[in-house]
């Protein structure tokens, strides 16, 4: 018995590339409006700078890495040809994990500004096909606040942080000016996974399971720390988006509430003002990135409701066409599918309705 | 909006205690045969020894802890009265986490032997109501092997280890004689959660979330390490049981396979002989302990199939009657419910059919 294996080198990309060659990029938009909200790009400048740092956390032979980076660095016609082939109307772009969070602050500022500028230029060239999330620099909170102001002025749709920064998490009050700025400028924050912080990385170093398990543990733990900090009593409006069907938190949400009550009763410690699940349901949205599975999607709809779920393909790390095919086949009502595919993204990320 | 809170001090126990007082312990077994397979006890000796070590990982005021330990230390008529009140035919007993794994090996051996003996005595007194899992001592592998032999001779139904031991996991070949013995004597191993290993505990220290999140991260990571080690190519028969609806692994299983393929393709490293999900589906069973939620149960049935799922209440850490009520209300076929409530447990733990 063997499970069918798809790799990033094969599949639907061929069809997209062929369309691009044929000059078919400006084809009519797909009839089902699909907005995919966690779609990854990189810049030549960041890839070059990171190569000097020792490369990405997943070591790869140069040829494999380059094949992937051709797609990552394309936020022009080639990517749009792929979107046309896959039936995706809009990609919300964001800089690949770990963003610029592994660079010293001075280098990170320059790289982030440049990446955000390149992304804005791509959106200007293709305003009906691309939207974008501004990369922040948590190692420089004041700069991040200024970049939030600039992102709003530039018409960007939100911001992104890739989990921990130098082992520190956003429940630390030193980062809270970022949330003040997000609320003031009405922009959501996407918390994207990255490799676990040094304080928990040891047992999670299992070759082949870094992303499928380690990234979720890291990012889910980040969410738990935020829920447990009480920060949502202070930031009552801020909206966070997380991927991969909730980084495990949605699955465990009712148990988290149950055990929270048990632990607090047992220890007699003061409680948060509200239950963890209440904070989560008021402040978090969840995307399907890399989790195109109806059983998990149906469970998530049951736990947090369709209004808090959005479609994402995680291009080019996943096969975008597979994500579309899986969600197209999900036995949802037309109304629920419209919310998942575009309605919720239009609301949360302020994207014009198509 | 406030979520109803149940605590371990209230609820159905009152009814059970009243029945016990009235001498109604030997009442007719409930019509629906329910075997709950992750049910926790402690001994006065272990509680006294642990108090000298500094107590349990969740610190509690003495009065709260004592109230809980009255129920933990009762593996006699009081617990059976509670089972009658809740409609549970058989509890498979196991020593509370972290078992004896936080004691020096010499102390641990004595405490484990004594706890296993006390459990065997309880089963002898109530052979139709109790079954049991032998506590192992991973810090002494040879002793554990001998205790597996003894457990089989005593008619026990399996064994239990509470995740890491001094920060070490069972994928380490030093522990593999335990798996050789389990296969030789045809006994399953329950891997129960405990607090995270020191190498990953830091970011997981969030008051109120230690069990609901931290235990699952610890235990799920343990499972991932075992899947990634290739040990199931060597131990082709051994059966592992995990609780809490799969410690997050079932939820992520298809993504784990997907990203495993991606990482291996990208890095060009050698693969395991089979996909992670194949090992999991052949070697793991999953119980509902503390996850009495139909959306999560339905998803788990979809992902690993009803034959690999079993009912557990996690008494007395959870309200047993709530677990029964939730599963009773689940919209499953009678055949599926019979497998979940008793058929699978009878097969995996070699319990006589009722």
Tab-separated table of C-alpha atoms in Angstrom, chain A residues 1-8 58-61 64-65 67-68 169 193 197-213 215-217 219-222 224-225 227-229 243-269 271-278 281-282 289-291 293-296 298-300 302-303 314 316-319, chain B residues 1-8 58-61 64-65 67-68 169 193 197-213 215-217 219-222 224-225 227-229 243-269 271-278 281-282 289-291 293-296 298-300 302-303 314 316-319:
chain	number	residue	atom	x	y	z
A	1	UNK	CA	0.000	0.000	0.000
A	2	UNK	CA	1.470	3.336	-0.991
A	3	UNK	CA	0.067	6.843	-0.787
A	4	UNK	CA	0.200	8.868	-3.981
A	5	UNK	CA	2.940	11.448	-3.813
A	6	UNK	CA	2.771	14.882	-5.444
A	7	UNK	CA	5.809	17.128	-5.435
A	8	UNK	CA	6.266	20.803	-6.101
A	58	UNK	CA	15.086	22.957	5.758
A	59	UNK	CA	18.383	22.223	4.048
A	60	UNK	CA	17.990	21.393	0.384
A	61	UNK	CA	20.274	20.579	-2.497
A	64	UNK	CA	15.823	21.714	-5.595
A	65	UNK	CA	15.950	25.015	-3.746
A	67	UNK	CA	13.498	25.233	-8.632
A	68	UNK	CA	11.277	26.333	-5.735
A	169	UNK	CA	6.428	35.712	21.520
A	193	UNK	CA	4.419	29.406	11.189
A	197	UNK	CA	11.848	28.693	19.053
A	198	UNK	CA	15.195	27.533	20.468
A	199	UNK	CA	13.510	26.958	23.859
A	200	UNK	CA	11.371	24.154	22.433
A	201	UNK	CA	13.126	23.094	19.241
A	202	UNK	CA	15.081	20.125	20.624
A	203	UNK	CA	12.502	17.322	20.725
A	204	UNK	CA	10.856	18.672	17.550
A	205	UNK	CA	13.913	18.042	15.379
A	206	UNK	CA	12.580	15.041	13.485
A	207	UNK	CA	13.659	14.920	9.810
A	208	UNK	CA	10.613	15.044	7.556
A	209	UNK	CA	8.259	16.321	10.266
A	210	UNK	CA	9.577	19.873	10.723
A	211	UNK	CA	6.690	21.531	8.897
A	212	UNK	CA	3.854	19.026	9.302
A	213	UNK	CA	4.252	18.888	13.088
A	215	UNK	CA	5.534	24.439	12.709
A	216	UNK	CA	2.066	23.748	14.145
A	217	UNK	CA	3.407	23.184	17.654
A	219	UNK	CA	2.480	28.516	16.106
A	220	UNK	CA	-0.258	26.908	18.175
A	221	UNK	CA	1.822	27.522	21.286
A	222	UNK	CA	2.176	31.143	20.205
A	224	UNK	CA	-2.001	29.746	23.443
A	225	UNK	CA	0.467	32.218	24.964
A	227	UNK	CA	-4.838	33.664	24.820
A	228	UNK	CA	-3.343	33.082	28.263
A	229	UNK	CA	-1.769	36.530	28.571
A	243	UNK	CA	-3.358	29.015	8.938
A	244	UNK	CA	-3.279	25.235	8.646
A	245	UNK	CA	-6.798	24.816	9.975
A	246	UNK	CA	-5.956	26.463	13.270
A	247	UNK	CA	-2.484	25.133	14.153
A	248	UNK	CA	-4.169	22.504	16.361
A	249	UNK	CA	-5.927	25.073	18.547
A	250	UNK	CA	-9.349	24.740	16.895
A	251	UNK	CA	-9.219	20.960	17.291
A	252	UNK	CA	-8.502	21.283	21.008
A	253	UNK	CA	-10.550	24.407	21.721
A	254	UNK	CA	-13.335	22.845	23.854
A	255	UNK	CA	-10.773	20.770	25.795
A	256	UNK	CA	-8.656	23.871	26.329
A	257	UNK	CA	-11.669	25.562	27.944
A	258	UNK	CA	-12.465	22.448	29.972
A	259	UNK	CA	-8.922	21.979	31.311
A	260	UNK	CA	-8.510	25.720	31.870
A	261	UNK	CA	-11.465	25.559	34.241
A	262	UNK	CA	-10.091	22.441	35.943
A	263	UNK	CA	-6.603	23.870	36.453
A	264	UNK	CA	-7.913	27.171	37.742
A	265	UNK	CA	-10.319	25.463	40.119
A	266	UNK	CA	-7.582	23.146	41.345
A	267	UNK	CA	-4.990	25.825	41.870
A	268	UNK	CA	-7.259	28.632	42.979
A	269	UNK	CA	-5.346	31.069	40.775
A	271	UNK	CA	-8.904	33.527	36.054
A	272	UNK	CA	-8.841	35.449	32.811
A	273	UNK	CA	-11.868	37.686	32.436
A	274	UNK	CA	-13.294	35.307	29.827
A	275	UNK	CA	-12.810	31.723	28.695
A	276	UNK	CA	-9.973	30.981	26.233
A	277	UNK	CA	-12.455	29.820	23.597
A	278	UNK	CA	-14.336	33.096	23.806
A	281	UNK	CA	-13.762	33.006	18.614
A	282	UNK	CA	-13.765	36.806	18.859
A	289	UNK	CA	-3.665	26.375	4.050
A	290	UNK	CA	-2.202	22.916	3.535
A	291	UNK	CA	-5.250	21.308	5.159
A	293	UNK	CA	-9.363	17.896	4.041
A	294	UNK	CA	-13.115	17.898	4.432
A	295	UNK	CA	-13.206	16.021	7.791
A	296	UNK	CA	-10.935	18.640	9.367
A	298	UNK	CA	-16.148	20.234	8.716
A	299	UNK	CA	-14.924	19.916	12.307
A	300	UNK	CA	-13.567	23.459	12.216
A	302	UNK	CA	-18.594	23.027	13.786
A	303	UNK	CA	-16.172	24.467	16.381
A	314	UNK	CA	-0.041	28.038	0.538
A	316	UNK	CA	4.025	27.501	-4.004
A	317	UNK	CA	4.692	25.252	-1.019
A	318	UNK	CA	1.542	23.291	-1.857
A	319	UNK	CA	-0.114	22.402	-5.162
B	1	UNK	CA	-21.650	35.106	27.374
B	2	UNK	CA	-20.249	32.546	29.739
B	3	UNK	CA	-19.516	28.855	29.292
B	4	UNK	CA	-20.977	26.555	31.918
B	5	UNK	CA	-18.259	25.339	34.255
B	6	UNK	CA	-18.174	21.902	35.845
B	7	UNK	CA	-15.604	21.094	38.472
B	8	UNK	CA	-14.344	17.845	39.886
B	58	UNK	CA	0.070	21.515	38.826
B	59	UNK	CA	0.390	23.144	42.226
B	60	UNK	CA	-2.829	23.100	44.184
B	61	UNK	CA	-3.980	24.226	47.588
B	64	UNK	CA	-8.269	20.873	46.612
B	65	UNK	CA	-5.563	18.272	46.104
B	67	UNK	CA	-10.416	16.230	47.573
B	68	UNK	CA	-9.122	14.889	44.256
B	169	UNK	CA	11.657	9.532	24.449
B	193	UNK	CA	0.534	12.530	28.648
B	197	UNK	CA	10.139	17.531	28.734
B	198	UNK	CA	12.583	20.163	30.022
B	199	UNK	CA	13.898	20.630	26.458
B	200	UNK	CA	10.551	22.063	25.321
B	201	UNK	CA	8.785	23.112	28.517
B	202	UNK	CA	9.740	26.812	28.485
B	203	UNK	CA	7.270	28.329	26.023
B	204	UNK	CA	4.554	25.897	27.173
B	205	UNK	CA	4.443	27.274	30.721
B	206	UNK	CA	1.142	29.098	30.447
B	207	UNK	CA	-0.970	28.944	33.631
B	208	UNK	CA	-4.284	27.235	32.936
B	209	UNK	CA	-3.126	25.665	29.659
B	210	UNK	CA	-0.658	23.054	30.956
B	211	UNK	CA	-2.964	20.093	30.381
B	212	UNK	CA	-5.247	21.331	27.590
B	213	UNK	CA	-2.323	22.296	25.362
B	215	UNK	CA	0.301	17.728	27.542
B	216	UNK	CA	-0.871	17.236	23.962
B	217	UNK	CA	2.222	18.923	22.513
B	219	UNK	CA	2.669	13.474	23.829
B	220	UNK	CA	2.002	14.222	20.173
B	221	UNK	CA	5.682	15.054	19.756
B	222	UNK	CA	6.512	11.731	21.372
B	224	UNK	CA	5.975	11.943	15.936
B	225	UNK	CA	9.451	10.983	17.178
B	227	UNK	CA	6.912	7.543	13.679
B	228	UNK	CA	10.029	9.295	12.391
B	229	UNK	CA	12.479	6.867	13.958
B	243	UNK	CA	-5.642	9.407	24.390
B	244	UNK	CA	-7.278	12.802	23.964
B	245	UNK	CA	-8.453	12.021	20.446
B	246	UNK	CA	-4.951	11.485	19.181
B	247	UNK	CA	-2.862	14.206	20.877
B	248	UNK	CA	-3.244	16.328	17.724
B	249	UNK	CA	-1.633	13.716	15.460
B	250	UNK	CA	-4.888	12.357	14.001
B	251	UNK	CA	-6.013	15.895	13.161
B	252	UNK	CA	-2.777	16.576	11.265
B	253	UNK	CA	-2.177	13.078	9.881
B	254	UNK	CA	-2.805	13.786	6.169
B	255	UNK	CA	-0.784	17.002	6.362
B	256	UNK	CA	2.030	15.145	8.108
B	257	UNK	CA	2.177	12.735	5.149
B	258	UNK	CA	1.977	15.604	2.671
B	259	UNK	CA	4.761	17.652	4.286
B	260	UNK	CA	6.864	14.566	4.900
B	261	UNK	CA	6.872	13.982	1.147
B	262	UNK	CA	7.647	17.644	0.453
B	263	UNK	CA	10.543	17.810	2.917
B	264	UNK	CA	12.041	14.567	1.721
B	265	UNK	CA	11.737	15.595	-1.936
B	266	UNK	CA	13.275	18.976	-1.188
B	267	UNK	CA	16.163	17.675	0.855
B	268	UNK	CA	16.764	14.444	-1.036
B	269	UNK	CA	17.230	12.602	2.249
B	271	UNK	CA	12.749	8.139	3.278
B	272	UNK	CA	11.187	5.841	5.815
B	273	UNK	CA	10.086	2.550	4.274
B	274	UNK	CA	6.458	3.661	4.516
B	275	UNK	CA	4.506	6.877	4.955
B	276	UNK	CA	4.015	8.209	8.519
B	277	UNK	CA	0.253	7.797	8.241
B	278	UNK	CA	0.635	4.139	7.332
B	281	UNK	CA	-2.870	3.489	11.161
B	282	UNK	CA	-1.190	0.117	11.698
B	289	UNK	CA	-10.408	10.764	26.922
B	290	UNK	CA	-11.328	14.364	27.698
B	291	UNK	CA	-12.484	14.919	24.110
B	293	UNK	CA	-16.934	16.152	21.229
B	294	UNK	CA	-18.774	14.764	18.254
B	295	UNK	CA	-17.117	17.035	15.620
B	296	UNK	CA	-13.664	15.850	16.706
B	298	UNK	CA	-16.430	12.243	13.623
B	299	UNK	CA	-13.259	13.682	12.093
B	300	UNK	CA	-11.173	10.995	13.790
B	302	UNK	CA	-13.022	9.704	9.014
B	303	UNK	CA	-9.213	9.837	9.319
B	314	UNK	CA	-10.270	10.046	32.182
B	316	UNK	CA	-11.508	11.276	38.038
B	317	UNK	CA	-9.833	14.118	36.153
B	318	UNK	CA	-12.981	14.497	34.062
B	319	UNK	CA	-16.674	14.041	34.872
